mmCIF file with all atom_site columns, C-alpha atoms in Angstrom:
data_model
loop_
_atom_site.group_PDB
_atom_site.id
_atom_site.type_symbol
_atom_site.label_atom_id
_atom_site.label_alt_id
_atom_site.label_comp_id
_atom_site.label_asym_id
_atom_site.label_entity_id
_atom_site.label_seq_id
_atom_site.pdbx_PDB_ins_code
_atom_site.Cartn_x
_atom_site.Cartn_y
_atom_site.Cartn_z
_atom_site.occupancy
_atom_site.B_iso_or_equiv
_atom_site.pdbx_formal_charge
_atom_site.auth_seq_id
_atom_site.auth_comp_id
_atom_site.auth_asym_id
_atom_site.auth_atom_id
_atom_site.pdbx_PDB_model_num
ATOM 1   C CA . MET A 1 1   ? 14.212 54.227 67.834 1.00 0.00 ? 7   MET A CA 1
ATOM 2   C CA . ALA A 1 2   ? 13.286 53.006 64.223 1.00 0.00 ? 8   ALA A CA 1
ATOM 3   C CA . VAL A 1 3   ? 14.475 53.900 60.753 1.00 0.00 ? 9   VAL A CA 1
ATOM 4   C CA . GLN A 1 4   ? 12.500 56.456 59.293 1.00 0.00 ? 10  GLN A CA 1
ATOM 5   C CA . ARG A 1 5   ? 13.176 55.692 55.670 1.00 0.00 ? 11  ARG A CA 1
ATOM 6   C CA . MET A 1 6   ? 15.618 54.688 53.246 1.00 0.00 ? 12  MET A CA 1
ATOM 7   C CA . ASP A 1 7   ? 16.930 57.866 51.626 1.00 0.00 ? 13  ASP A CA 1
ATOM 8   C CA . ASN A 1 8   ? 19.226 56.688 48.806 1.00 0.00 ? 14  ASN A CA 1
ATOM 9   C CA . VAL A 1 9   ? 21.733 54.247 47.671 1.00 0.00 ? 15  VAL A CA 1
ATOM 10  C CA . GLY A 1 10  ? 25.057 55.592 46.826 1.00 0.00 ? 16  GLY A CA 1
ATOM 11  C CA . ILE A 1 11  ? 27.066 54.345 43.605 1.00 0.00 ? 17  ILE A CA 1
ATOM 12  C CA . VAL A 1 12  ? 30.682 55.650 42.824 1.00 0.00 ? 18  VAL A CA 1
ATOM 13  C CA . VAL A 1 13  ? 31.027 55.807 38.986 1.00 0.00 ? 19  VAL A CA 1
ATOM 14  C CA . GLU A 1 14  ? 33.747 56.635 36.446 1.00 0.00 ? 20  GLU A CA 1
ATOM 15  C CA . ASP A 1 15  ? 31.926 58.576 33.996 1.00 0.00 ? 21  ASP A CA 1
ATOM 16  C CA . LEU A 1 16  ? 28.972 60.521 35.704 1.00 0.00 ? 22  LEU A CA 1
ATOM 17  C CA . ASP A 1 17  ? 27.323 61.659 32.247 1.00 0.00 ? 23  ASP A CA 1
ATOM 18  C CA . ALA A 1 18  ? 27.261 58.035 31.047 1.00 0.00 ? 24  ALA A CA 1
ATOM 19  C CA . ALA A 1 19  ? 25.585 56.986 34.319 1.00 0.00 ? 25  ALA A CA 1
ATOM 20  C CA . ILE A 1 20  ? 23.074 59.638 34.356 1.00 0.00 ? 26  ILE A CA 1
ATOM 21  C CA . ALA A 1 21  ? 22.005 58.759 30.694 1.00 0.00 ? 27  ALA A CA 1
ATOM 22  C CA . PHE A 1 22  ? 21.872 55.020 31.618 1.00 0.00 ? 28  PHE A CA 1
ATOM 23  C CA . PHE A 1 23  ? 19.494 55.748 34.594 1.00 0.00 ? 29  PHE A CA 1
ATOM 24  C CA . THR A 1 24  ? 17.515 58.203 32.669 1.00 0.00 ? 30  THR A CA 1
ATOM 25  C CA . GLU A 1 25  ? 16.921 55.835 29.871 1.00 0.00 ? 31  GLU A CA 1
ATOM 26  C CA . LEU A 1 26  ? 15.822 53.207 32.365 1.00 0.00 ? 32  LEU A CA 1
ATOM 27  C CA . GLY A 1 27  ? 13.226 55.568 33.509 1.00 0.00 ? 33  GLY A CA 1
ATOM 28  C CA . MET A 1 28  ? 14.814 57.704 36.438 1.00 0.00 ? 34  MET A CA 1
ATOM 29  C CA . GLU A 1 29  ? 14.723 61.347 36.558 1.00 0.00 ? 35  GLU A CA 1
ATOM 30  C CA . LEU A 1 30  ? 17.785 63.609 37.346 1.00 0.00 ? 36  LEU A CA 1
ATOM 31  C CA . GLU A 1 31  ? 16.756 65.418 40.628 1.00 0.00 ? 37  GLU A CA 1
ATOM 32  C CA . GLY A 1 32  ? 19.891 67.491 40.849 1.00 0.00 ? 38  GLY A CA 1
ATOM 33  C CA . ARG A 1 33  ? 23.681 67.383 40.115 1.00 0.00 ? 39  ARG A CA 1
ATOM 34  C CA . MET A 1 34  ? 26.330 69.360 42.240 1.00 0.00 ? 40  MET A CA 1
ATOM 35  C CA . PRO A 1 35  ? 30.014 69.530 43.133 1.00 0.00 ? 41  PRO A CA 1
ATOM 36  C CA . ILE A 1 36  ? 30.848 68.350 46.580 1.00 0.00 ? 42  ILE A CA 1
ATOM 37  C CA . GLU A 1 37  ? 33.779 69.899 48.037 1.00 0.00 ? 43  GLU A CA 1
ATOM 38  C CA . GLU A 1 38  ? 33.397 71.036 51.428 1.00 0.00 ? 44  GLU A CA 1
ATOM 39  C CA . ARG A 1 39  ? 35.180 69.801 54.404 1.00 0.00 ? 45  ARG A CA 1
ATOM 40  C CA . TRP A 1 40  ? 32.456 68.216 56.114 1.00 0.00 ? 46  TRP A CA 1
ATOM 41  C CA . ALA A 1 41  ? 31.778 65.978 53.286 1.00 0.00 ? 47  ALA A CA 1
ATOM 42  C CA . GLY A 1 42  ? 35.392 64.468 53.478 1.00 0.00 ? 48  GLY A CA 1
ATOM 43  C CA . THR A 1 43  ? 34.980 64.097 57.024 1.00 0.00 ? 49  THR A CA 1
ATOM 44  C CA . ALA A 1 44  ? 31.872 62.136 56.931 1.00 0.00 ? 50  ALA A CA 1
ATOM 45  C CA . VAL A 1 45  ? 33.279 59.478 54.338 1.00 0.00 ? 51  VAL A CA 1
ATOM 46  C CA . GLY A 1 46  ? 36.765 59.502 55.739 1.00 0.00 ? 52  GLY A CA 1
ATOM 47  C CA . LEU A 1 47  ? 38.731 61.161 52.857 1.00 0.00 ? 53  LEU A CA 1
ATOM 48  C CA . ASP A 1 48  ? 41.058 64.034 53.190 1.00 0.00 ? 54  ASP A CA 1
ATOM 49  C CA . ASP A 1 49  ? 40.720 66.901 50.738 1.00 0.00 ? 55  ASP A CA 1
ATOM 50  C CA . MET A 1 50  ? 37.768 65.133 48.796 1.00 0.00 ? 56  MET A CA 1
ATOM 51  C CA . ARG A 1 51  ? 36.262 66.735 45.808 1.00 0.00 ? 57  ARG A CA 1
ATOM 52  C CA . SER A 1 52  ? 33.411 64.991 44.008 1.00 0.00 ? 58  SER A CA 1
ATOM 53  C CA . GLU A 1 53  ? 30.343 65.601 41.840 1.00 0.00 ? 59  GLU A CA 1
ATOM 54  C CA . ILE A 1 54  ? 26.993 63.984 42.532 1.00 0.00 ? 60  ILE A CA 1
ATOM 55  C CA . ALA A 1 55  ? 23.883 63.400 40.705 1.00 0.00 ? 61  ALA A CA 1
ATOM 56  C CA . MET A 1 56  ? 20.565 62.493 42.475 1.00 0.00 ? 62  MET A CA 1
ATOM 57  C CA . MET A 1 57  ? 18.436 60.203 40.435 1.00 0.00 ? 63  MET A CA 1
ATOM 58  C CA . ARG A 1 58  ? 14.762 59.556 41.569 1.00 0.00 ? 64  ARG A CA 1
ATOM 59  C CA . VAL A 1 59  ? 12.131 56.999 40.638 1.00 0.00 ? 65  VAL A CA 1
ATOM 60  C CA . PRO A 1 60  ? 9.271  59.007 39.169 1.00 0.00 ? 66  PRO A CA 1
ATOM 61  C CA . ASP A 1 61  ? 6.220  59.106 41.693 1.00 0.00 ? 67  ASP A CA 1
ATOM 62  C CA . GLY A 1 62  ? 8.286  56.955 44.099 1.00 0.00 ? 68  GLY A CA 1
ATOM 63  C CA . PRO A 1 63  ? 10.303 57.228 47.017 1.00 0.00 ? 69  PRO A CA 1
ATOM 64  C CA . GLY A 1 64  ? 13.583 55.371 45.485 1.00 0.00 ? 70  GLY A CA 1
ATOM 65  C CA . ARG A 1 65  ? 16.620 57.474 44.814 1.00 0.00 ? 71  ARG A CA 1
ATOM 66  C CA . ILE A 1 66  ? 20.221 56.711 43.721 1.00 0.00 ? 72  ILE A CA 1
ATOM 67  C CA . GLU A 1 67  ? 23.168 59.054 44.435 1.00 0.00 ? 73  GLU A CA 1
ATOM 68  C CA . LEU A 1 68  ? 25.805 58.707 41.685 1.00 0.00 ? 74  LEU A CA 1
ATOM 69  C CA . ALA A 1 69  ? 29.083 59.902 42.488 1.00 0.00 ? 75  ALA A CA 1
ATOM 70  C CA . LYS A 1 70  ? 32.119 60.839 40.552 1.00 0.00 ? 76  LYS A CA 1
ATOM 71  C CA . TYR A 1 71  ? 35.287 61.253 42.750 1.00 0.00 ? 77  TYR A CA 1
ATOM 72  C CA . HIS A 1 72  ? 37.937 63.957 41.438 1.00 0.00 ? 78  HIS A CA 1
ATOM 73  C CA . ALA A 1 73  ? 40.053 63.815 44.529 1.00 0.00 ? 79  ALA A CA 1
ATOM 74  C CA . PRO A 1 74  ? 41.146 61.394 45.704 1.00 0.00 ? 80  PRO A CA 1
ATOM 75  C CA . ARG A 1 75  ? 40.364 59.224 42.607 1.00 0.00 ? 81  ARG A CA 1
ATOM 76  C CA . ALA A 1 76  ? 38.101 56.508 42.829 1.00 0.00 ? 82  ALA A CA 1
ATOM 77  C CA . VAL A 1 77  ? 39.537 53.113 43.462 1.00 0.00 ? 83  VAL A CA 1
ATOM 78  C CA . THR A 1 78  ? 38.906 50.128 41.202 1.00 0.00 ? 84  THR A CA 1
ATOM 79  C CA . PRO A 1 79  ? 38.782 46.603 43.221 1.00 0.00 ? 85  PRO A CA 1
ATOM 80  C CA . GLU A 1 80  ? 41.008 44.001 42.167 1.00 0.00 ? 86  GLU A CA 1
ATOM 81  C CA . SER A 1 81  ? 38.452 42.382 39.788 1.00 0.00 ? 87  SER A CA 1
ATOM 82  C CA . ALA A 1 82  ? 36.834 45.286 37.875 1.00 0.00 ? 88  ALA A CA 1
ATOM 83  C CA . VAL A 1 83  ? 34.038 42.734 36.645 1.00 0.00 ? 89  VAL A CA 1
ATOM 84  C CA . ALA A 1 84  ? 33.223 41.158 40.043 1.00 0.00 ? 90  ALA A CA 1
ATOM 85  C CA . PRO A 1 85  ? 30.997 38.084 40.106 1.00 0.00 ? 91  PRO A CA 1
ATOM 86  C CA . ALA A 1 86  ? 27.639 37.850 41.689 1.00 0.00 ? 92  ALA A CA 1
ATOM 87  C CA . ASN A 1 87  ? 28.918 36.397 44.774 1.00 0.00 ? 93  ASN A CA 1
ATOM 88  C CA . THR A 1 88  ? 31.333 38.952 45.638 1.00 0.00 ? 94  THR A CA 1
ATOM 89  C CA . VAL A 1 89  ? 30.947 40.389 49.208 1.00 0.00 ? 95  VAL A CA 1
ATOM 90  C CA . GLY A 1 90  ? 29.601 43.834 49.485 1.00 0.00 ? 96  GLY A CA 1
ATOM 91  C CA . LEU A 1 91  ? 27.027 45.897 47.689 1.00 0.00 ? 97  LEU A CA 1
ATOM 92  C CA . HIS A 1 92  ? 25.474 43.460 45.195 1.00 0.00 ? 98  HIS A CA 1
ATOM 93  C CA . ARG A 1 93  ? 22.999 45.236 42.913 1.00 0.00 ? 99  ARG A CA 1
ATOM 94  C CA . VAL A 1 94  ? 20.107 47.629 42.865 1.00 0.00 ? 100 VAL A CA 1
ATOM 95  C CA . MET A 1 95  ? 16.788 45.875 41.611 1.00 0.00 ? 101 MET A CA 1
ATOM 96  C CA . PHE A 1 96  ? 14.061 47.734 39.712 1.00 0.00 ? 102 PHE A CA 1
ATOM 97  C CA . ALA A 1 97  ? 10.368 46.716 38.782 1.00 0.00 ? 103 ALA A CA 1
ATOM 98  C CA . VAL A 1 98  ? 9.951  47.092 35.058 1.00 0.00 ? 104 VAL A CA 1
ATOM 99  C CA . ASP A 1 99  ? 6.803  46.890 32.727 1.00 0.00 ? 105 ASP A CA 1
ATOM 100 C CA . ASP A 1 100 ? 8.599  45.047 29.891 1.00 0.00 ? 106 ASP A CA 1
ATOM 101 C CA . ILE A 1 101 ? 12.120 43.641 30.599 1.00 0.00 ? 107 ILE A CA 1
ATOM 102 C CA . GLU A 1 102 ? 12.720 43.017 26.843 1.00 0.00 ? 108 GLU A CA 1
ATOM 103 C CA . ASP A 1 103 ? 11.983 46.369 25.995 1.00 0.00 ? 109 ASP A CA 1
ATOM 104 C CA . THR A 1 104 ? 14.014 47.736 28.982 1.00 0.00 ? 110 THR A CA 1
ATOM 105 C CA . LEU A 1 105 ? 17.184 45.812 27.875 1.00 0.00 ? 111 LEU A CA 1
ATOM 106 C CA . ALA A 1 106 ? 16.822 46.845 24.176 1.00 0.00 ? 112 ALA A CA 1
ATOM 107 C CA . ARG A 1 107 ? 16.638 50.510 25.389 1.00 0.00 ? 113 ARG A CA 1
ATOM 108 C CA . LEU A 1 108 ? 19.642 50.016 27.867 1.00 0.00 ? 114 LEU A CA 1
ATOM 109 C CA . ARG A 1 109 ? 22.028 48.167 25.528 1.00 0.00 ? 115 ARG A CA 1
ATOM 110 C CA . PRO A 1 110 ? 23.073 51.475 23.503 1.00 0.00 ? 116 PRO A CA 1
ATOM 111 C CA . TYR A 1 111 ? 24.200 52.771 26.842 1.00 0.00 ? 117 TYR A CA 1
ATOM 112 C CA . GLY A 1 112 ? 26.523 49.885 27.685 1.00 0.00 ? 118 GLY A CA 1
ATOM 113 C CA . ALA A 1 113 ? 24.056 47.538 29.334 1.00 0.00 ? 119 ALA A CA 1
ATOM 114 C CA . GLU A 1 114 ? 25.219 43.603 29.029 1.00 0.00 ? 120 GLU A CA 1
ATOM 115 C CA . LEU A 1 115 ? 23.391 40.829 30.531 1.00 0.00 ? 121 LEU A CA 1
ATOM 116 C CA . VAL A 1 116 ? 25.313 39.202 33.425 1.00 0.00 ? 122 VAL A CA 1
ATOM 117 C CA . GLY A 1 117 ? 23.452 35.920 32.702 1.00 0.00 ? 123 GLY A CA 1
ATOM 118 C CA . GLU A 1 118 ? 20.277 35.459 30.878 1.00 0.00 ? 124 GLU A CA 1
ATOM 119 C CA . VAL A 1 119 ? 16.616 36.421 31.323 1.00 0.00 ? 125 VAL A CA 1
ATOM 120 C CA . ALA A 1 120 ? 15.110 33.855 33.755 1.00 0.00 ? 126 ALA A CA 1
ATOM 121 C CA . ARG A 1 121 ? 11.599 33.012 34.555 1.00 0.00 ? 127 ARG A CA 1
ATOM 122 C CA . TYR A 1 122 ? 10.423 32.399 38.099 1.00 0.00 ? 128 TYR A CA 1
ATOM 123 C CA . GLU A 1 123 ? 7.444  30.205 37.970 1.00 0.00 ? 129 GLU A CA 1
ATOM 124 C CA . ASP A 1 124 ? 4.606  32.000 36.418 1.00 0.00 ? 130 ASP A CA 1
ATOM 125 C CA . SER A 1 125 ? 5.419  35.163 38.621 1.00 0.00 ? 131 SER A CA 1
ATOM 126 C CA . TYR A 1 126 ? 8.369  37.071 37.261 1.00 0.00 ? 132 TYR A CA 1
ATOM 127 C CA . LEU A 1 127 ? 10.978 37.444 34.431 1.00 0.00 ? 133 LEU A CA 1
ATOM 128 C CA . LEU A 1 128 ? 14.248 38.192 36.127 1.00 0.00 ? 134 LEU A CA 1
ATOM 129 C CA . CYS A 1 129 ? 17.743 39.298 34.993 1.00 0.00 ? 135 CYS A CA 1
ATOM 130 C CA . TYR A 1 130 ? 20.896 41.099 36.029 1.00 0.00 ? 136 TYR A CA 1
ATOM 131 C CA . LEU A 1 131 ? 22.681 43.492 33.636 1.00 0.00 ? 137 LEU A CA 1
ATOM 132 C CA . ARG A 1 132 ? 26.008 45.320 34.033 1.00 0.00 ? 138 ARG A CA 1
ATOM 133 C CA . GLY A 1 133 ? 25.785 48.907 33.249 1.00 0.00 ? 139 GLY A CA 1
ATOM 134 C CA . PRO A 1 134 ? 28.366 51.937 33.265 1.00 0.00 ? 140 PRO A CA 1
ATOM 135 C CA . SER A 1 135 ? 31.327 51.493 35.705 1.00 0.00 ? 141 SER A CA 1
ATOM 136 C CA . GLY A 1 136 ? 30.350 47.937 36.111 1.00 0.00 ? 142 GLY A CA 1
ATOM 137 C CA . ILE A 1 137 ? 27.072 48.766 38.148 1.00 0.00 ? 143 ILE A CA 1
ATOM 138 C CA . ILE A 1 138 ? 24.989 45.718 38.264 1.00 0.00 ? 144 ILE A CA 1
ATOM 139 C CA . VAL A 1 139 ? 21.286 46.308 37.873 1.00 0.00 ? 145 VAL A CA 1
ATOM 140 C CA . GLY A 1 140 ? 18.563 43.816 38.399 1.00 0.00 ? 146 GLY A CA 1
ATOM 141 C CA . LEU A 1 141 ? 15.305 43.942 36.480 1.00 0.00 ? 147 LEU A CA 1
ATOM 142 C CA . ALA A 1 142 ? 12.016 42.276 37.307 1.00 0.00 ? 148 ALA A CA 1
ATOM 143 C CA . GLU A 1 143 ? 8.926  41.838 35.301 1.00 0.00 ? 149 GLU A CA 1
ATOM 144 C CA . GLN A 1 144 ? 5.986  40.791 37.020 1.00 0.00 ? 150 GLN A CA 1
ATOM 145 C CA . LEU A 1 145 ? 3.759  38.503 34.811 1.00 0.00 ? 151 LEU A CA 1
ATOM 146 C CA . GLY A 1 146 ? 0.096  38.115 34.841 1.00 0.00 ? 152 GLY A CA 1
#
């Protein structure tokens, strides 16, 4: 048996509207938004009396999707360090290939994006950076050179 595809990456956020705006400005498209309150959902994720709202964001003309989730009940839990460093165990970041890294950074800053480090050059191949977006989400950007 083999994996058929990677369907999506799930990210819990504090402000769903802010996260949608951020990923829309990055270039993703809102595929749909809906409340999730059925018992099956709480059973699947192991939470009693779960109520949430999700937004599915997709890469235009591509297979990549992100599921943004805002938990209403039980409330989302913030880890001990809300601004966890890059070497924290667990989901690290989501990486996107972009045409122009500086333009992308400029467009995302009004949506709360802050560089984690600096834009770095990997040989003559890529410009790379990590940025922190809404709810502390770490997003990687890669611009292929040449």
